[in-house]
Amino acid sequence: MRWEKKGLIYCPKGENEWMNNSVLTPQPFLLNPRVIRIYASFRDAKGIGRIGYMDLDSHNPKKILKISPKPVLDIGKNGCFDDNGLILGDVLRVGDKIYMYYVAFQIPQKVKFLAFSGLAVSEDNGESFVRVQSNPVLDRSSEGIFGRCIHSVRYEGGIFRVWYSVIHQWTLINDIPYPTYFIKYIESRDGITFGSEGKTCVQTQGSEYRIGRPKVYKTQGGYEMYYTSDNLDKEYKAGVAFSENGITWERRDKECGLEPSTSGFDSDMACYPALLEVGEKTYCFYGGNGMGQSGFGYAELAQ
């Protein structure tokens, strides 16, 4: 793939308390033919993320039409699994509703965090979301004792097909613990009830210790998946894999084509790629340096 980078779209600079800094895991959603809505996690001054959105012109995504005045999904109640921040999983239409899967954080005493997945639903075309329940839909199990993180959901043939990461241990690098995870696949009939174990899809290679945030798309030949990996040298980078059935995958990272720039907001990282087709164009929205601390931008697939 050959991506033509179009530059930075937005980086918060303390505009308000909940949108103080960072754009984490930007997720594009075609609200209508003229508007691309980017749902993302925005951090407050303490680093706690809440979900908001930006509406972009579908013909010129650098043109911001609207920014949500308040979070569409705030953190959960004290003591709940989502009381210390949220990032995006996926957003999809199901009937006349919009489903938002999200990854939520809780801070225990003896590890850096726990991360499990929730579901919220909108009945007002994505202006607000209400949790379906106060506990995770994808909760702790033996495969992911520290995290089970939904990042891609497709509703096909009456089945919710889900690709997610499992955090199974921690890796120390320069005495700093980092979550260690890989990508699995699981199904659900109602999008709420899931089993305790999925099927392994994509694993780490070589010096990598984590690979995650899978985004899966249907193609003429099957499926393609974009993700972000990290290794012991702290090279945080995007990759791609291909599959005929969405379960067995072949990694071909060199074909991803999304690399850091020589300067600017994405000079160190071009991470968390998420694609959207608008007419004959394919856009790739992605986070910049610091996993999105420097904002997010987009690229367009060369014709």
XYZ file of C-alpha atoms in Angstrom:
303
model
C 0.000 0.000 0.000
C 1.173 3.514 -0.745
C -0.239 6.160 1.546
C -0.067 9.862 0.793
C 0.109 11.658 4.125
C -2.089 14.733 4.427
C -0.851 15.933 7.799
C -2.121 16.737 11.271
C -5.860 17.187 11.802
C -6.074 18.070 15.476
C -4.215 18.105 18.776
C -5.932 19.357 21.963
C -4.150 22.129 23.803
C -6.115 22.504 27.006
C -9.336 23.763 25.415
C -11.323 22.362 28.308
C -10.872 20.139 31.336
C -11.833 16.809 29.788
C -10.142 17.478 26.423
C -6.842 18.728 27.779
C -4.390 16.687 25.699
C -3.910 13.690 23.391
C -6.104 11.997 20.793
C -5.993 8.257 21.487
C -7.228 5.473 19.175
C -9.097 7.679 16.632
C -11.959 5.688 15.108
C -13.613 6.976 11.887
C -17.345 6.522 11.383
C -19.252 7.710 8.306
C -22.098 9.651 9.871
C -23.519 10.590 6.462
C -22.055 11.052 2.957
C -20.746 14.508 3.870
C -19.515 13.928 7.430
C -16.834 11.672 8.899
C -17.155 11.443 12.659
C -13.956 10.614 14.523
C -14.639 9.082 17.911
C -11.554 9.164 20.125
C -10.323 9.232 23.686
C -9.243 12.638 24.963
C -7.231 12.958 28.160
C -7.667 15.388 31.006
C -4.693 16.860 32.875
C -4.448 13.687 35.002
C -4.264 11.444 31.934
C -7.791 10.040 32.276
C -9.489 9.504 28.918
C -13.115 10.131 27.966
C -14.789 9.520 24.614
C -15.701 12.499 22.454
C -15.844 13.199 18.744
C -14.865 15.495 15.902
C -16.887 15.839 12.703
C -14.813 16.232 9.548
C -15.697 17.142 5.983
C -15.686 13.837 4.066
C -14.205 15.553 0.988
C -11.543 17.379 3.007
C -10.901 15.618 6.332
C -8.581 18.371 7.552
C -11.651 20.623 7.770
C -13.172 20.267 11.246
C -16.926 20.906 11.248
C -17.711 20.284 14.909
C -16.142 19.139 18.168
C -18.311 17.526 20.821
C -18.864 20.010 23.679
C -18.853 17.224 26.260
C -17.964 13.526 26.363
C -20.396 11.177 24.631
C -19.216 8.544 27.104
C -17.707 9.491 30.452
C -15.817 7.329 32.945
C -17.800 4.905 35.082
C -18.783 4.960 38.727
C -16.088 4.729 41.382
C -15.046 1.133 41.867
C -16.309 -0.017 38.472
C -14.054 -1.460 35.764
C -14.161 1.818 33.813
C -13.558 4.369 36.555
C -10.101 5.482 35.410
C -10.327 6.109 31.675
C -11.622 4.854 28.346
C -10.251 4.358 24.842
C -12.094 3.398 21.665
C -12.676 -0.166 20.626
C -15.031 0.033 17.660
C -18.198 1.767 16.465
C -20.790 0.163 14.188
C -24.423 0.436 13.212
C -26.694 -2.389 14.333
C -30.229 -1.817 13.077
C -31.252 1.723 14.012
C -28.693 1.938 16.845
C -24.986 2.638 17.043
C -22.881 0.285 19.158
C -19.687 1.539 20.759
C -17.274 -1.013 22.163
C -14.673 0.544 24.427
C -11.662 -0.491 26.503
C -11.714 0.738 30.098
C -9.039 1.084 32.740
C -8.961 0.499 36.460
C -5.952 1.122 38.698
C -5.265 -1.643 41.236
C -2.517 -1.543 43.848
C -0.001 -4.079 42.539
C 0.023 -3.779 38.735
C -0.017 -0.777 36.423
C -3.655 -1.209 35.353
C -6.406 -3.624 34.375
C -8.188 -3.225 31.008
C -11.476 -4.858 30.073
C -14.155 -4.131 27.478
C -17.566 -2.513 27.737
C -20.433 -1.710 25.390
C -22.499 1.449 25.142
C -25.367 2.104 22.720
C -26.642 5.277 21.066
C -30.215 5.857 19.978
C -29.681 9.497 18.898
C -27.342 8.904 15.929
C -24.169 8.960 17.969
C -24.611 12.138 20.035
C -24.669 10.220 23.323
C -24.167 6.648 24.481
C -25.583 4.646 27.378
C -23.840 1.619 28.865
C -25.695 -1.663 28.434
C -24.363 -2.772 31.819
C -21.967 -1.648 34.550
C -19.684 -4.671 34.254
C -17.539 -5.664 31.252
C -18.976 -7.545 28.303
C -15.498 -9.041 27.776
C -14.227 -9.654 31.278
C -11.233 -11.282 32.924
C -10.517 -14.920 32.146
C -7.463 -17.184 32.243
C -6.411 -16.123 28.727
C -6.211 -12.450 29.704
C -5.924 -12.031 33.443
C -4.895 -8.364 33.132
C -6.910 -7.389 30.083
C -9.245 -8.464 27.275
C -9.543 -5.503 24.944
C -12.026 -5.372 22.052
C -10.789 -3.326 19.091
C -12.642 -4.550 16.011
C -16.203 -5.802 15.592
C -18.029 -6.889 12.452
C -21.673 -7.944 12.378
C -21.890 -10.676 9.727
C -24.692 -13.185 9.190
C -26.279 -12.443 12.561
C -22.973 -12.972 14.409
C -20.771 -10.417 16.117
C -17.238 -11.241 15.008
C -14.696 -9.731 17.388
C -10.930 -9.263 17.282
C -9.322 -8.322 20.584
C -6.085 -8.262 22.559
C -5.315 -10.307 25.666
C -2.958 -8.910 28.292
C -1.407 -11.955 29.908
C 1.727 -10.644 31.616
C 4.068 -7.654 32.016
C 7.454 -7.003 30.422
C 10.060 -4.896 32.232
C 12.030 -2.491 30.032
C 14.405 -0.185 31.898
C 12.532 -1.150 35.083
C 9.211 0.050 33.629
C 6.412 -2.556 33.336
C 4.670 -2.696 29.962
C 1.570 -4.800 29.177
C 2.297 -7.877 27.097
C -0.402 -8.960 24.656
C -1.371 -10.514 21.335
C -4.495 -10.749 19.158
C -7.353 -13.250 19.394
C -10.774 -13.811 17.816
C -14.147 -14.600 19.403
C -17.837 -14.611 18.418
C -21.110 -13.625 20.070
C -24.739 -13.876 18.979
C -25.938 -10.838 20.927
C -22.756 -8.747 21.100
C -22.892 -8.853 24.892
C -22.315 -12.473 25.904
C -18.855 -13.883 25.200
C -17.000 -17.037 26.140
C -13.897 -17.208 28.304
C -11.474 -18.122 25.538
C -11.053 -17.177 21.887
C -8.857 -18.338 19.026
C -5.333 -17.017 18.589
C -4.984 -14.895 15.427
C -1.778 -12.878 15.395
C 1.173 -13.310 17.733
C 4.355 -11.366 18.390
C 7.548 -12.102 16.461
C 11.235 -11.725 17.277
C 11.872 -9.043 19.902
C 8.233 -7.906 19.974
C 6.460 -8.207 23.296
C 3.075 -6.776 22.307
C 0.860 -6.508 19.260
C -2.664 -5.128 19.379
C -5.367 -2.631 18.426
C -6.453 -4.814 15.485
C -8.730 -3.155 12.904
C -10.286 -5.669 10.513
C -11.813 -4.922 7.089
C -13.575 -7.068 4.494
C -11.917 -7.260 1.088
C -12.664 -9.043 -2.177
C -10.264 -11.824 -1.226
C -11.141 -12.104 2.452
C -9.993 -9.790 5.235
C -7.157 -7.449 6.086
C -6.069 -6.382 9.552
C -4.103 -3.325 10.627
C -2.466 -3.256 14.056
C 0.358 -1.727 16.080
C 3.283 -3.622 17.577
C 6.105 -2.752 19.957
C 9.467 -4.378 20.620
C 12.159 -4.317 23.303
C 13.858 -1.406 21.512
C 10.566 0.557 21.851
C 9.866 0.699 18.119
C 6.113 1.292 18.098
C 4.913 0.744 14.554
C 1.980 -0.206 12.343
C 1.646 -3.474 10.454
C -0.800 -5.460 8.352
C -1.948 -9.063 7.972
C -4.226 -10.873 5.515
C -6.737 -13.701 5.924
C -9.281 -15.644 3.912
C -11.580 -16.372 6.865
C -10.718 -13.744 9.499
C -9.232 -16.338 11.839
C -6.002 -17.593 10.259
C -3.721 -14.694 9.364
C -0.480 -14.061 7.509
C 1.573 -11.087 8.664
C 3.007 -8.930 5.870
C 4.055 -5.835 7.797
C 6.253 -4.420 5.040
C 3.111 -3.956 2.927
C 1.464 -1.663 5.483
C 3.154 1.442 4.096
C 2.495 3.680 7.114
C 5.818 4.905 8.483
C 6.886 7.809 10.712
C 7.679 11.072 8.932
C 11.034 12.831 8.990
C 9.538 15.619 11.106
C 6.259 16.814 12.552
C 3.567 15.310 14.756
C 4.300 11.755 13.515
C 8.116 11.826 13.406
C 8.418 9.091 16.068
C 5.149 7.195 15.686
C 2.421 6.562 13.151
C 0.222 4.248 15.183
C -3.298 2.856 15.557
C -4.272 3.010 11.850
C -8.018 2.900 11.161
C -9.404 2.945 7.611
C -12.551 4.377 6.062
C -13.801 4.244 2.487
C -15.629 7.353 1.257
C -16.737 7.027 -2.339
C -13.693 6.039 -4.371
C -11.242 7.202 -1.705
C -9.722 5.270 1.190
C -8.556 7.261 4.188
C -6.285 6.077 6.982
C -6.611 7.940 10.284
C -3.799 7.405 12.776
C -2.198 8.658 15.970
C 1.085 10.525 16.152
C 3.962 10.698 18.598
C 3.385 9.502 22.143
C 0.502 7.268 21.000
C -1.452 10.392 20.087
C -0.101 12.973 22.528
C 0.890 15.059 19.498
C -2.547 14.598 17.925
C -3.846 12.612 14.986
C -3.754 12.956 11.219
C -4.658 11.100 8.091
C -3.331 9.691 4.857
C -5.039 8.814 1.583
C -4.468 5.617 -0.360
C -2.759 6.436 -3.639
C -4.812 5.538 -6.695
